Structures are given as structure tokens and as C-alpha cells.
Amino acid sequence: MQIAKPIIYGTIATWLGRRSDEKKTHSWICYVRGAHNEDLSYFIDKVIFVLHSSFENTNRVVTQHPFVIAETGWGQFDIIIKIYLKGDYDQPLMAVHPLKLYQNQTQNIPLTKKPVVSEQYDEIVFINPKPELLEILNSKPNQENNQVEEEVQVDQKEPDFEQMTPAQILKYNQPNFTVFDINESKTTIEKAIQFVSQEILADYKRKNHQLDTEIQELQIEYENLQNKLSQTQQ
């Protein structure tokens, strides 16, 4: 028996205008949601979003619907998404999604405050799930929990996205995704491992350089003390 549950994950970024801080040019959200914005917490236990090392608290844990985080920044990078399922699953499902801030990626010039949406569609396939998990998967999503924010007026031509909450932006933007083969999950995991390895190596090099600098400073201080001692003995 196989049961497939569709999910969408991605980012929505909004340019904050010409007067914004040079290090906070965009506000953006990253999320995991249902294909129709339904509440997925009936089979997803939590989602961890792993951000670039330049952010404080790089591991953002979300344990309830909506599975979404909000941040501000100026640079683009790959976000690792770890999805933990309910039931007897110790290891998370992993995906890597590039944060997209600009419509024109070759020039990186914002032309409008209309959000830049970048989404991917995938399916979580459960093979021969245990009876207790099968009952969970066959249950219907709680549509009441989906109404977490007041309705957004979508008939206006250019809504004020800066004043909208992450949940409101999600509700405004309907799914817009490209289907890709679920077998790409192996490649995704390999990319995530490579990304984490590079971060660990970079951190090691930084610490190693710092230690070398401290050792050199101690050597200079030791030589100065030796010189002073020699002058005193003379």
C-alpha cells in the first residue's frame, strides 16, 4: 500500500524599497504547506529551517501550523528544510530550497515591491504504513486551523505586502509550482550534506586562523618578556 501526501515548500521575498537598510533590503518567508494551503500538522510533527551561518539561531524550529518563518536580509542562499513526520520516523525528510530575492536573477535589480515567489511541489510517499499511522494519514486536515489570519483583500492591484503577516502572504499567493520527480530526493540529500560539510569546514578554518593568531601573539609576548629579563640580568 502506498499513500502520497502532496506538499509545497518555498520562499516569498518582498523588496523593502530604496530607503531600506543596506543589510535589510528584503523581507522574506520560507514555508512548508499543503497544495491547497491545508493544515499539514495532522501528519507533520515539526519543520526545521536551517539558515545561513550569518543569521542568529540558524536552526528555526516550527512545531505547529503554519510551518513558516520570517526574516529580513540582503543575500541569497540555500535553505535546508527538515520535515519531521509523526509516527515511527526518527530521520527527517530533507530538502534544499534557494532563497530567491529578485525576478531577474542575472541583474539582481528589484523592479517592483510585488513579492518574488519561488515554490516547489513534492510528494511524501508512505509505503505500507503501520495501522496507527494509516489512521492518521486517512484523517482529513483540520480546515479550521487553516483560518489563522483574517481574510486578505486580493482584489486590490498592489496590496501592502510590508504590512502583511507571513500567514496572510501565504494566503494571498496561490500555489505556483513545477512538478519534479520524487527520485530527486537522493540528490537533494547529497546537496544538503555538501552544504553542511562546507559550513563545518569554513567554521573550522575560521577557528584555526584565530588560534594561529593567538599563538603568534603569545610568542611575541613571550619574546618581549625574555628580552626584558635579559636586560634586567645585565
Tab-separated table of C-alpha atoms in Angstrom:
chain	number	residue	atom	x	y	z
A	1	MET	CA	0.000	0.000	0.000
A	2	GLN	CA	1.233	3.467	-0.867
A	3	ILE	CA	-0.191	6.790	0.287
A	4	ALA	CA	1.144	10.024	-1.222
A	5	LYS	CA	0.733	13.377	0.500
A	6	PRO	CA	1.462	16.458	-1.667
A	7	ILE	CA	3.404	19.336	-0.129
A	8	ILE	CA	4.738	22.657	-1.351
A	9	TYR	CA	7.810	24.386	0.044
A	10	GLY	CA	9.374	27.635	-0.991
A	11	THR	CA	10.057	31.282	-0.302
A	12	ILE	CA	8.312	34.610	-0.842
A	13	ALA	CA	10.508	37.730	-0.790
A	14	THR	CA	9.483	41.396	-0.805
A	15	TRP	CA	11.775	44.332	-1.603
A	16	LEU	CA	11.624	46.957	1.149
A	17	GLY	CA	12.331	49.932	-1.099
A	18	ARG	CA	15.226	52.264	-1.857
A	19	ARG	CA	15.293	53.701	1.666
A	20	SER	CA	15.804	50.320	3.317
A	21	ASP	CA	18.908	49.395	5.284
A	22	GLU	CA	21.673	48.028	3.021
A	23	LYS	CA	21.735	44.846	5.107
A	24	LYS	CA	17.936	44.536	5.230
A	25	THR	CA	16.839	45.176	1.663
A	26	HIS	CA	14.219	42.408	1.624
A	27	SER	CA	11.768	40.740	3.934
A	28	TRP	CA	11.113	37.089	3.169
A	29	ILE	CA	9.408	33.988	4.421
A	30	CYS	CA	10.172	30.296	3.977
A	31	TYR	CA	7.459	27.691	4.443
A	32	VAL	CA	6.076	24.192	4.025
A	33	ARG	CA	2.366	23.978	3.220
A	34	GLY	CA	-0.306	21.842	1.661
A	35	ALA	CA	-1.115	22.017	-2.032
A	36	HIS	CA	-4.325	23.851	-1.125
A	37	ASN	CA	-2.980	25.630	1.968
A	38	GLU	CA	-4.479	22.959	4.214
A	39	ASP	CA	-3.105	22.289	7.684
A	40	LEU	CA	-0.446	19.548	7.445
A	41	SER	CA	0.138	19.184	11.178
A	42	TYR	CA	-2.019	16.050	11.267
A	43	PHE	CA	0.936	14.095	9.828
A	44	ILE	CA	3.875	16.534	10.127
A	45	ASP	CA	5.289	16.833	13.636
A	46	LYS	CA	7.641	19.772	13.062
A	47	VAL	CA	9.756	21.548	10.462
A	48	ILE	CA	13.284	22.873	10.993
A	49	PHE	CA	14.582	25.573	8.649
A	50	VAL	CA	18.402	25.761	8.584
A	51	LEU	CA	19.605	29.248	7.596
A	52	HIS	CA	22.967	30.691	6.583
A	53	SER	CA	25.553	30.883	9.368
A	54	SER	CA	25.412	34.701	9.304
A	55	PHE	CA	21.976	34.587	10.992
A	56	GLU	CA	21.431	34.283	14.705
A	57	ASN	CA	19.789	30.977	15.640
A	58	THR	CA	20.394	29.236	12.327
A	59	ASN	CA	18.057	26.352	13.200
A	60	ARG	CA	14.469	27.650	13.244
A	61	VAL	CA	12.043	25.087	14.671
A	62	VAL	CA	8.309	25.348	13.900
A	63	THR	CA	6.081	22.846	15.700
A	64	GLN	CA	2.628	23.913	14.568
A	65	HIS	CA	0.664	25.153	11.563
A	66	PRO	CA	1.519	27.255	9.637
A	67	PHE	CA	5.049	25.927	9.138
A	68	VAL	CA	6.599	29.260	8.202
A	69	ILE	CA	9.430	31.557	9.317
A	70	ALA	CA	10.004	35.247	8.529
A	71	GLU	CA	13.309	37.123	8.218
A	72	THR	CA	14.969	40.162	6.650
A	73	GLY	CA	18.278	40.344	4.799
A	74	TRP	CA	20.095	41.224	1.597
A	75	GLY	CA	21.679	37.999	0.306
A	76	GLN	CA	20.502	34.828	-1.379
A	77	PHE	CA	21.460	31.383	-0.088
A	78	ASP	CA	20.232	27.788	0.088
A	79	ILE	CA	17.832	26.974	2.923
A	80	ILE	CA	17.827	23.410	4.254
A	81	ILE	CA	14.326	22.231	5.182
A	82	LYS	CA	13.968	19.266	7.553
A	83	ILE	CA	10.471	17.770	7.795
A	84	TYR	CA	9.788	15.508	10.775
A	85	LEU	CA	6.809	13.177	10.395
A	86	LYS	CA	4.517	11.855	13.082
A	87	GLY	CA	4.708	8.170	13.863
A	88	ASP	CA	7.728	5.884	13.940
A	89	TYR	CA	10.093	8.110	11.942
A	90	ASP	CA	13.379	9.134	13.529
A	91	GLN	CA	15.047	10.696	10.492
A	92	PRO	CA	13.598	13.803	8.844
A	93	LEU	CA	12.892	14.278	5.173
A	94	MET	CA	15.283	16.877	3.788
A	95	ALA	CA	15.023	19.410	1.000
A	96	VAL	CA	17.204	22.323	-0.119
A	97	HIS	CA	15.498	25.408	-1.491
A	98	PRO	CA	17.313	28.505	-2.811
A	99	LEU	CA	16.061	31.811	-1.427
A	100	LYS	CA	15.138	33.978	-4.417
A	101	LEU	CA	15.055	37.750	-3.891
A	102	TYR	CA	14.944	39.012	-7.490
A	103	GLN	CA	12.765	38.316	-10.503
A	104	ASN	CA	15.760	38.937	-12.786
A	105	GLN	CA	18.463	36.742	-11.298
A	106	THR	CA	21.121	37.871	-13.812
A	107	GLN	CA	20.963	41.551	-12.812
A	108	ASN	CA	19.736	41.346	-9.192
A	109	ILE	CA	17.824	44.602	-9.592
A	110	PRO	CA	14.413	44.890	-7.877
A	111	LEU	CA	11.851	46.499	-10.166
A	112	THR	CA	8.731	46.307	-8.023
A	113	LYS	CA	7.574	45.593	-4.494
A	114	LYS	CA	5.459	42.716	-5.761
A	115	PRO	CA	6.658	39.578	-3.925
A	116	VAL	CA	9.037	37.187	-5.654
A	117	VAL	CA	7.563	33.698	-5.233
A	118	SER	CA	9.719	30.589	-5.609
A	119	GLU	CA	7.994	27.270	-4.878
A	120	GLN	CA	8.483	23.564	-5.463
A	121	TYR	CA	5.973	20.725	-5.406
A	122	ASP	CA	6.795	17.324	-3.943
A	123	GLU	CA	5.006	14.283	-2.569
A	124	ILE	CA	5.736	12.375	0.626
A	125	VAL	CA	5.112	8.702	-0.147
A	126	PHE	CA	4.291	6.337	2.724
A	127	ILE	CA	4.804	2.651	1.868
A	128	ASN	CA	2.840	0.118	3.938
A	129	PRO	CA	2.352	2.467	6.914
A	130	LYS	CA	1.574	0.963	10.315
A	131	PRO	CA	-2.129	0.870	11.350
A	132	GLU	CA	-1.848	3.837	13.738
A	133	LEU	CA	-0.079	5.945	11.086
A	134	LEU	CA	-2.512	4.788	8.406
A	135	GLU	CA	-5.368	6.121	10.530
A	136	ILE	CA	-3.600	9.476	10.790
A	137	LEU	CA	-2.947	9.658	7.042
A	138	ASN	CA	-6.555	8.796	6.207
A	139	SER	CA	-7.889	11.513	8.503
A	140	LYS	CA	-8.837	14.845	6.972
A	141	PRO	CA	-6.814	18.025	7.547
A	142	ASN	CA	-8.221	20.414	10.107
A	143	GLN	CA	-9.554	23.171	7.886
A	144	GLU	CA	-10.455	25.298	10.916
A	145	ASN	CA	-6.777	25.659	11.814
A	146	ASN	CA	-6.156	26.994	8.342
A	147	GLN	CA	-8.038	30.170	9.232
A	148	VAL	CA	-5.171	31.506	11.308
A	149	GLU	CA	-5.362	35.021	9.914
A	150	GLU	CA	-8.088	37.348	8.833
A	151	GLU	CA	-9.035	37.313	5.166
A	152	VAL	CA	-6.823	39.326	2.825
A	153	GLN	CA	-8.382	41.574	0.226
A	154	VAL	CA	-6.990	40.179	-3.024
A	155	ASP	CA	-8.977	42.375	-5.387
A	156	GLN	CA	-6.610	45.307	-4.926
A	157	LYS	CA	-3.939	45.681	-7.614
A	158	GLU	CA	-0.965	46.213	-5.305
A	159	PRO	CA	-1.597	45.162	-1.672
A	160	ASP	CA	0.697	46.425	1.057
A	161	PHE	CA	2.849	43.322	1.498
A	162	GLU	CA	5.086	45.049	4.057
A	163	GLN	CA	2.150	45.208	6.463
A	164	MET	CA	1.009	41.621	5.884
A	165	THR	CA	1.918	38.747	8.204
A	166	PRO	CA	3.589	35.596	6.823
A	167	ALA	CA	0.287	33.688	7.025
A	168	GLN	CA	-1.505	36.459	5.128
A	169	ILE	CA	1.113	36.438	2.364
A	170	LEU	CA	0.759	32.670	2.088
A	171	LYS	CA	-2.992	33.009	1.749
A	172	TYR	CA	-2.663	35.741	-0.872
A	173	ASN	CA	-0.212	33.797	-3.040
A	174	GLN	CA	-1.841	30.751	-4.577
A	175	PRO	CA	0.320	27.683	-5.309
A	176	ASN	CA	2.529	28.222	-8.329
A	177	PHE	CA	4.835	25.274	-8.690
A	178	THR	CA	6.685	22.982	-11.063
A	179	VAL	CA	6.389	19.220	-10.619
A	180	PHE	CA	9.638	17.281	-10.373
A	181	ASP	CA	10.496	13.626	-9.881
A	182	ILE	CA	10.357	12.402	-6.290
A	183	ASN	CA	13.503	10.334	-7.034
A	184	GLU	CA	15.454	13.594	-6.893
A	185	SER	CA	15.307	13.322	-3.096
A	186	LYS	CA	18.670	11.475	-3.135
A	187	THR	CA	20.292	14.359	-4.977
A	188	THR	CA	18.652	16.795	-2.565
A	189	ILE	CA	20.063	14.965	0.460
A	190	GLU	CA	23.540	14.864	-1.101
A	191	LYS	CA	23.353	18.607	-1.727
A	192	ALA	CA	22.294	19.195	1.886
A	193	ILE	CA	25.202	17.102	3.170
A	194	GLN	CA	27.618	19.015	0.942
A	195	PHE	CA	26.225	22.344	2.165
A	196	VAL	CA	26.559	21.366	5.844
A	197	SER	CA	30.073	19.992	5.251
A	198	GLN	CA	31.162	23.269	3.668
A	199	GLU	CA	29.770	25.216	6.625
A	200	ILE	CA	31.613	22.967	9.099
A	201	LEU	CA	34.877	23.267	7.143
A	202	ALA	CA	34.558	27.056	6.925
A	203	ASP	CA	33.924	27.270	10.676
A	204	TYR	CA	36.962	25.057	11.356
A	205	LYS	CA	39.178	27.269	9.179
A	206	ARG	CA	37.968	30.400	10.993
A	207	LYS	CA	38.702	28.889	14.405
A	208	ASN	CA	42.071	27.561	13.238
A	209	HIS	CA	43.067	31.001	11.932
A	210	GLN	CA	42.020	32.561	15.234
A	211	LEU	CA	44.148	30.060	17.182
A	212	ASP	CA	47.162	30.747	14.938
A	213	THR	CA	46.790	34.462	15.572
A	214	GLU	CA	46.575	33.951	19.359
A	215	ILE	CA	49.662	31.685	19.308
A	216	GLN	CA	51.644	34.296	17.376
A	217	GLU	CA	50.602	36.976	19.853
A	218	LEU	CA	51.673	34.769	22.784
A	219	GLN	CA	55.021	34.087	21.106
A	220	ILE	CA	55.644	37.820	20.659
A	221	GLU	CA	54.669	38.471	24.271
A	222	TYR	CA	56.983	35.660	25.424
A	223	GLU	CA	59.904	37.065	23.411
A	224	ASN	CA	59.304	40.519	24.879
A	225	LEU	CA	59.367	39.088	28.383
A	226	GLN	CA	62.597	37.220	27.586
A	227	ASN	CA	64.202	40.436	26.347
A	228	LYS	CA	63.138	42.323	29.462
A	229	LEU	CA	64.505	39.534	31.654
A	230	SER	CA	67.845	39.598	29.827
A	231	GLN	CA	68.109	43.374	30.215
A	232	THR	CA	67.343	43.072	33.925
A	233	GLN	CA	70.051	40.442	34.464
A	234	GLN	CA	72.619	42.613	32.659
